[in-house]
Amino acid sequence: MIAFGRKAKLIIDKHYDSCSEQSPLARLYDLYDNGYVLLLGVEHENNTSLHLAEYRFYIRNNIEKNFINGASVINSQTNKPYWFQWNDYDYHSEDFNQIGYAFDSIQGNTNIGKVGLAQCRLMKQHLLVDFAINWMNQNRMK
């Protein structure tokens, strides 16, 4: 993640977990009631904000972390890479298009248009995340 502007440090600081409450996605949700998601030429299955909704769905339903995630990171003191692992949720995007299209179907939620030749979607992030959590509660819990 990358951020610019006077709140950039606040948004990207403490980004220890992929899509948790410590992620830049959660900071945008918390700080910017009018923050937007813009999908440029991709469908909802590529919408990372839906992973924030998924994380919150897992927490609210007491679903356990069951996936070991890892990344190569650089030690800031030695400037040498090392492998860092953490326990995380096994995120899935298979139903993200269903969630997104259901969200789009509600009048006023999504502005659909073109940038060049790419079909694009613009939506308020907090509305999408809240909608997705409710959708997951109704459809993933079956």
mmCIF file with all atom_site columns, N, CA, C and O in Angstrom, residues 16-38:
data_model
loop_
_atom_site.group_PDB
_atom_site.id
_atom_site.type_symbol
_atom_site.label_atom_id
_atom_site.label_alt_id
_atom_site.label_comp_id
_atom_site.label_asym_id
_atom_site.label_entity_id
_atom_site.label_seq_id
_atom_site.pdbx_PDB_ins_code
_atom_site.Cartn_x
_atom_site.Cartn_y
_atom_site.Cartn_z
_atom_site.occupancy
_atom_site.B_iso_or_equiv
_atom_site.pdbx_formal_charge
_atom_site.auth_seq_id
_atom_site.auth_comp_id
_atom_site.auth_asym_id
_atom_site.auth_atom_id
_atom_site.pdbx_PDB_model_num
ATOM 1  N N  . TYR A 1 16 ? 0.282   -4.301 9.879  1.00 0.00 ? 16 TYR A N  1
ATOM 2  C CA . TYR A 1 16 ? 0.890   -5.580 10.226 1.00 0.00 ? 16 TYR A CA 1
ATOM 3  C C  . TYR A 1 16 ? 0.132   -6.782 9.696  1.00 0.00 ? 16 TYR A C  1
ATOM 4  O O  . TYR A 1 16 ? 0.646   -7.874 9.667  1.00 0.00 ? 16 TYR A O  1
ATOM 5  N N  . ASP A 1 17 ? -1.088  -6.611 9.352  1.00 0.00 ? 17 ASP A N  1
ATOM 6  C CA . ASP A 1 17 ? -1.935  -7.724 8.941  1.00 0.00 ? 17 ASP A CA 1
ATOM 7  C C  . ASP A 1 17 ? -2.546  -7.364 7.597  1.00 0.00 ? 17 ASP A C  1
ATOM 8  O O  . ASP A 1 17 ? -2.844  -6.203 7.339  1.00 0.00 ? 17 ASP A O  1
ATOM 9  N N  . SER A 1 18 ? -2.765  -8.341 6.762  1.00 0.00 ? 18 SER A N  1
ATOM 10 C CA . SER A 1 18 ? -3.136  -8.062 5.379  1.00 0.00 ? 18 SER A CA 1
ATOM 11 C C  . SER A 1 18 ? -4.399  -7.213 5.217  1.00 0.00 ? 18 SER A C  1
ATOM 12 O O  . SER A 1 18 ? -4.386  -6.236 4.482  1.00 0.00 ? 18 SER A O  1
ATOM 13 N N  . CYS A 1 19 ? -5.474  -7.577 5.877  1.00 0.00 ? 19 CYS A N  1
ATOM 14 C CA . CYS A 1 19 ? -6.738  -6.862 5.664  1.00 0.00 ? 19 CYS A CA 1
ATOM 15 C C  . CYS A 1 19 ? -7.476  -6.610 6.967  1.00 0.00 ? 19 CYS A C  1
ATOM 16 O O  . CYS A 1 19 ? -8.685  -6.450 6.984  1.00 0.00 ? 19 CYS A O  1
ATOM 17 N N  . SER A 1 20 ? -6.757  -6.536 8.063  1.00 0.00 ? 20 SER A N  1
ATOM 18 C CA . SER A 1 20 ? -7.367  -6.433 9.385  1.00 0.00 ? 20 SER A CA 1
ATOM 19 C C  . SER A 1 20 ? -7.687  -4.994 9.762  1.00 0.00 ? 20 SER A C  1
ATOM 20 O O  . SER A 1 20 ? -7.597  -4.080 8.955  1.00 0.00 ? 20 SER A O  1
ATOM 21 N N  . GLU A 1 21 ? -7.982  -4.818 11.032 1.00 0.00 ? 21 GLU A N  1
ATOM 22 C CA . GLU A 1 21 ? -8.237  -3.486 11.574 1.00 0.00 ? 21 GLU A CA 1
ATOM 23 C C  . GLU A 1 21 ? -6.970  -2.642 11.608 1.00 0.00 ? 21 GLU A C  1
ATOM 24 O O  . GLU A 1 21 ? -7.032  -1.449 11.865 1.00 0.00 ? 21 GLU A O  1
ATOM 25 N N  . GLN A 1 22 ? -5.819  -3.247 11.375 1.00 0.00 ? 22 GLN A N  1
ATOM 26 C CA . GLN A 1 22 ? -4.553  -2.512 11.311 1.00 0.00 ? 22 GLN A CA 1
ATOM 27 C C  . GLN A 1 22 ? -4.162  -2.177 9.877  1.00 0.00 ? 22 GLN A C  1
ATOM 28 O O  . GLN A 1 22 ? -3.087  -1.664 9.633  1.00 0.00 ? 22 GLN A O  1
ATOM 29 N N  . SER A 1 23 ? -5.021  -2.454 8.922  1.00 0.00 ? 23 SER A N  1
ATOM 30 C CA . SER A 1 23 ? -4.688  -2.241 7.511  1.00 0.00 ? 23 SER A CA 1
ATOM 31 C C  . SER A 1 23 ? -5.053  -0.823 7.056  1.00 0.00 ? 23 SER A C  1
ATOM 32 O O  . SER A 1 23 ? -5.912  -0.169 7.658  1.00 0.00 ? 23 SER A O  1
ATOM 33 N N  . PRO A 1 24 ? -4.427  -0.360 5.993  1.00 0.00 ? 24 PRO A N  1
ATOM 34 C CA . PRO A 1 24 ? -4.817  0.922  5.408  1.00 0.00 ? 24 PRO A CA 1
ATOM 35 C C  . PRO A 1 24 ? -6.296  0.950  4.982  1.00 0.00 ? 24 PRO A C  1
ATOM 36 O O  . PRO A 1 24 ? -6.932  1.998  5.033  1.00 0.00 ? 24 PRO A O  1
ATOM 37 N N  . LEU A 1 25 ? -6.832  -0.183 4.600  1.00 0.00 ? 25 LEU A N  1
ATOM 38 C CA . LEU A 1 25 ? -8.249  -0.243 4.230  1.00 0.00 ? 25 LEU A CA 1
ATOM 39 C C  . LEU A 1 25 ? -9.134  0.148  5.408  1.00 0.00 ? 25 LEU A C  1
ATOM 40 O O  . LEU A 1 25 ? -10.106 0.886  5.251  1.00 0.00 ? 25 LEU A O  1
ATOM 41 N N  . ALA A 1 26 ? -8.794  -0.357 6.594  1.00 0.00 ? 26 ALA A N  1
ATOM 42 C CA . ALA A 1 26 ? -9.571  -0.020 7.792  1.00 0.00 ? 26 ALA A CA 1
ATOM 43 C C  . ALA A 1 26 ? -9.391  1.446  8.162  1.00 0.00 ? 26 ALA A C  1
ATOM 44 O O  . ALA A 1 26 ? -10.339 2.099  8.611  1.00 0.00 ? 26 ALA A O  1
ATOM 45 N N  . ARG A 1 27 ? -8.186  1.967  7.982  1.00 0.00 ? 27 ARG A N  1
ATOM 46 C CA . ARG A 1 27 ? -7.956  3.392  8.281  1.00 0.00 ? 27 ARG A CA 1
ATOM 47 C C  . ARG A 1 27 ? -8.790  4.268  7.347  1.00 0.00 ? 27 ARG A C  1
ATOM 48 O O  . ARG A 1 27 ? -9.354  5.264  7.775  1.00 0.00 ? 27 ARG A O  1
ATOM 49 N N  . LEU A 1 28 ? -8.860  3.912  6.081  1.00 0.00 ? 28 LEU A N  1
ATOM 50 C CA . LEU A 1 28 ? -9.700  4.682  5.157  1.00 0.00 ? 28 LEU A CA 1
ATOM 51 C C  . LEU A 1 28 ? -11.168 4.607  5.581  1.00 0.00 ? 28 LEU A C  1
ATOM 52 O O  . LEU A 1 28 ? -11.874 5.604  5.568  1.00 0.00 ? 28 LEU A O  1
ATOM 53 N N  . TYR A 1 29 ? -11.603 3.423  5.959  1.00 0.00 ? 29 TYR A N  1
ATOM 54 C CA . TYR A 1 29 ? -12.986 3.244  6.416  1.00 0.00 ? 29 TYR A CA 1
ATOM 55 C C  . TYR A 1 29 ? -13.252 4.134  7.630  1.00 0.00 ? 29 TYR A C  1
ATOM 56 O O  . TYR A 1 29 ? -14.262 4.816  7.707  1.00 0.00 ? 29 TYR A O  1
ATOM 57 N N  . ASP A 1 30 ? -12.314 4.132  8.585  1.00 0.00 ? 30 ASP A N  1
ATOM 58 C CA . ASP A 1 30 ? -12.487 4.891  9.823  1.00 0.00 ? 30 ASP A CA 1
ATOM 59 C C  . ASP A 1 30 ? -12.360 6.400  9.630  1.00 0.00 ? 30 ASP A C  1
ATOM 60 O O  . ASP A 1 30 ? -13.075 7.170  10.254 1.00 0.00 ? 30 ASP A O  1
ATOM 61 N N  . LEU A 1 31 ? -11.436 6.809  8.794  1.00 0.00 ? 31 LEU A N  1
ATOM 62 C CA . LEU A 1 31 ? -11.129 8.233  8.662  1.00 0.00 ? 31 LEU A CA 1
ATOM 63 C C  . LEU A 1 31 ? -11.965 8.967  7.629  1.00 0.00 ? 31 LEU A C  1
ATOM 64 O O  . LEU A 1 31 ? -12.193 10.164 7.743  1.00 0.00 ? 31 LEU A O  1
ATOM 65 N N  . TYR A 1 32 ? -12.380 8.268  6.614  1.00 0.00 ? 32 TYR A N  1
ATOM 66 C CA . TYR A 1 32 ? -13.008 8.937  5.485  1.00 0.00 ? 32 TYR A CA 1
ATOM 67 C C  . TYR A 1 32 ? -14.382 8.359  5.225  1.00 0.00 ? 32 TYR A C  1
ATOM 68 O O  . TYR A 1 32 ? -14.535 7.428  4.453  1.00 0.00 ? 32 TYR A O  1
ATOM 69 N N  . ASP A 1 33 ? -15.373 8.939  5.855  1.00 0.00 ? 33 ASP A N  1
ATOM 70 C CA . ASP A 1 33 ? -16.742 8.489  5.632  1.00 0.00 ? 33 ASP A CA 1
ATOM 71 C C  . ASP A 1 33 ? -17.109 8.615  4.164  1.00 0.00 ? 33 ASP A C  1
ATOM 72 O O  . ASP A 1 33 ? -17.991 7.931  3.680  1.00 0.00 ? 33 ASP A O  1
ATOM 73 N N  . ASN A 1 34 ? -16.406 9.482  3.463  1.00 0.00 ? 34 ASN A N  1
ATOM 74 C CA . ASN A 1 34 ? -16.679 9.631  2.035  1.00 0.00 ? 34 ASN A CA 1
ATOM 75 C C  . ASN A 1 34 ? -15.512 9.119  1.188  1.00 0.00 ? 34 ASN A C  1
ATOM 76 O O  . ASN A 1 34 ? -15.304 9.569  0.081  1.00 0.00 ? 34 ASN A O  1
ATOM 77 N N  . GLY A 1 35 ? -14.750 8.150  1.707  1.00 0.00 ? 35 GLY A N  1
ATOM 78 C CA . GLY A 1 35 ? -13.694 7.509  0.926  1.00 0.00 ? 35 GLY A CA 1
ATOM 79 C C  . GLY A 1 35 ? -14.307 6.600  -0.130 1.00 0.00 ? 35 GLY A C  1
ATOM 80 O O  . GLY A 1 35 ? -15.354 5.986  0.085  1.00 0.00 ? 35 GLY A O  1
ATOM 81 N N  . TYR A 1 36 ? -13.662 6.522  -1.260 1.00 0.00 ? 36 TYR A N  1
ATOM 82 C CA . TYR A 1 36 ? -14.210 5.769  -2.388 1.00 0.00 ? 36 TYR A CA 1
ATOM 83 C C  . TYR A 1 36 ? -13.291 4.649  -2.833 1.00 0.00 ? 36 TYR A C  1
ATOM 84 O O  . TYR A 1 36 ? -12.080 4.713  -2.665 1.00 0.00 ? 36 TYR A O  1
ATOM 85 N N  . VAL A 1 37 ? -13.908 3.636  -3.435 1.00 0.00 ? 37 VAL A N  1
ATOM 86 C CA . VAL A 1 37 ? -13.210 2.578  -4.154 1.00 0.00 ? 37 VAL A CA 1
ATOM 87 C C  . VAL A 1 37 ? -13.449 2.857  -5.629 1.00 0.00 ? 37 VAL A C  1
ATOM 88 O O  . VAL A 1 37 ? -14.580 3.114  -6.050 1.00 0.00 ? 37 VAL A O  1
ATOM 89 N N  . LEU A 1 38 ? -12.384 2.806  -6.411 1.00 0.00 ? 38 LEU A N  1
ATOM 90 C CA . LEU A 1 38 ? -12.495 2.950  -7.859 1.00 0.00 ? 38 LEU A CA 1
ATOM 91 C C  . LEU A 1 38 ? -11.906 1.700  -8.494 1.00 0.00 ? 38 LEU A C  1
ATOM 92 O O  . LEU A 1 38 ? -10.727 1.409  -8.327 1.00 0.00 ? 38 LEU A O  1
#
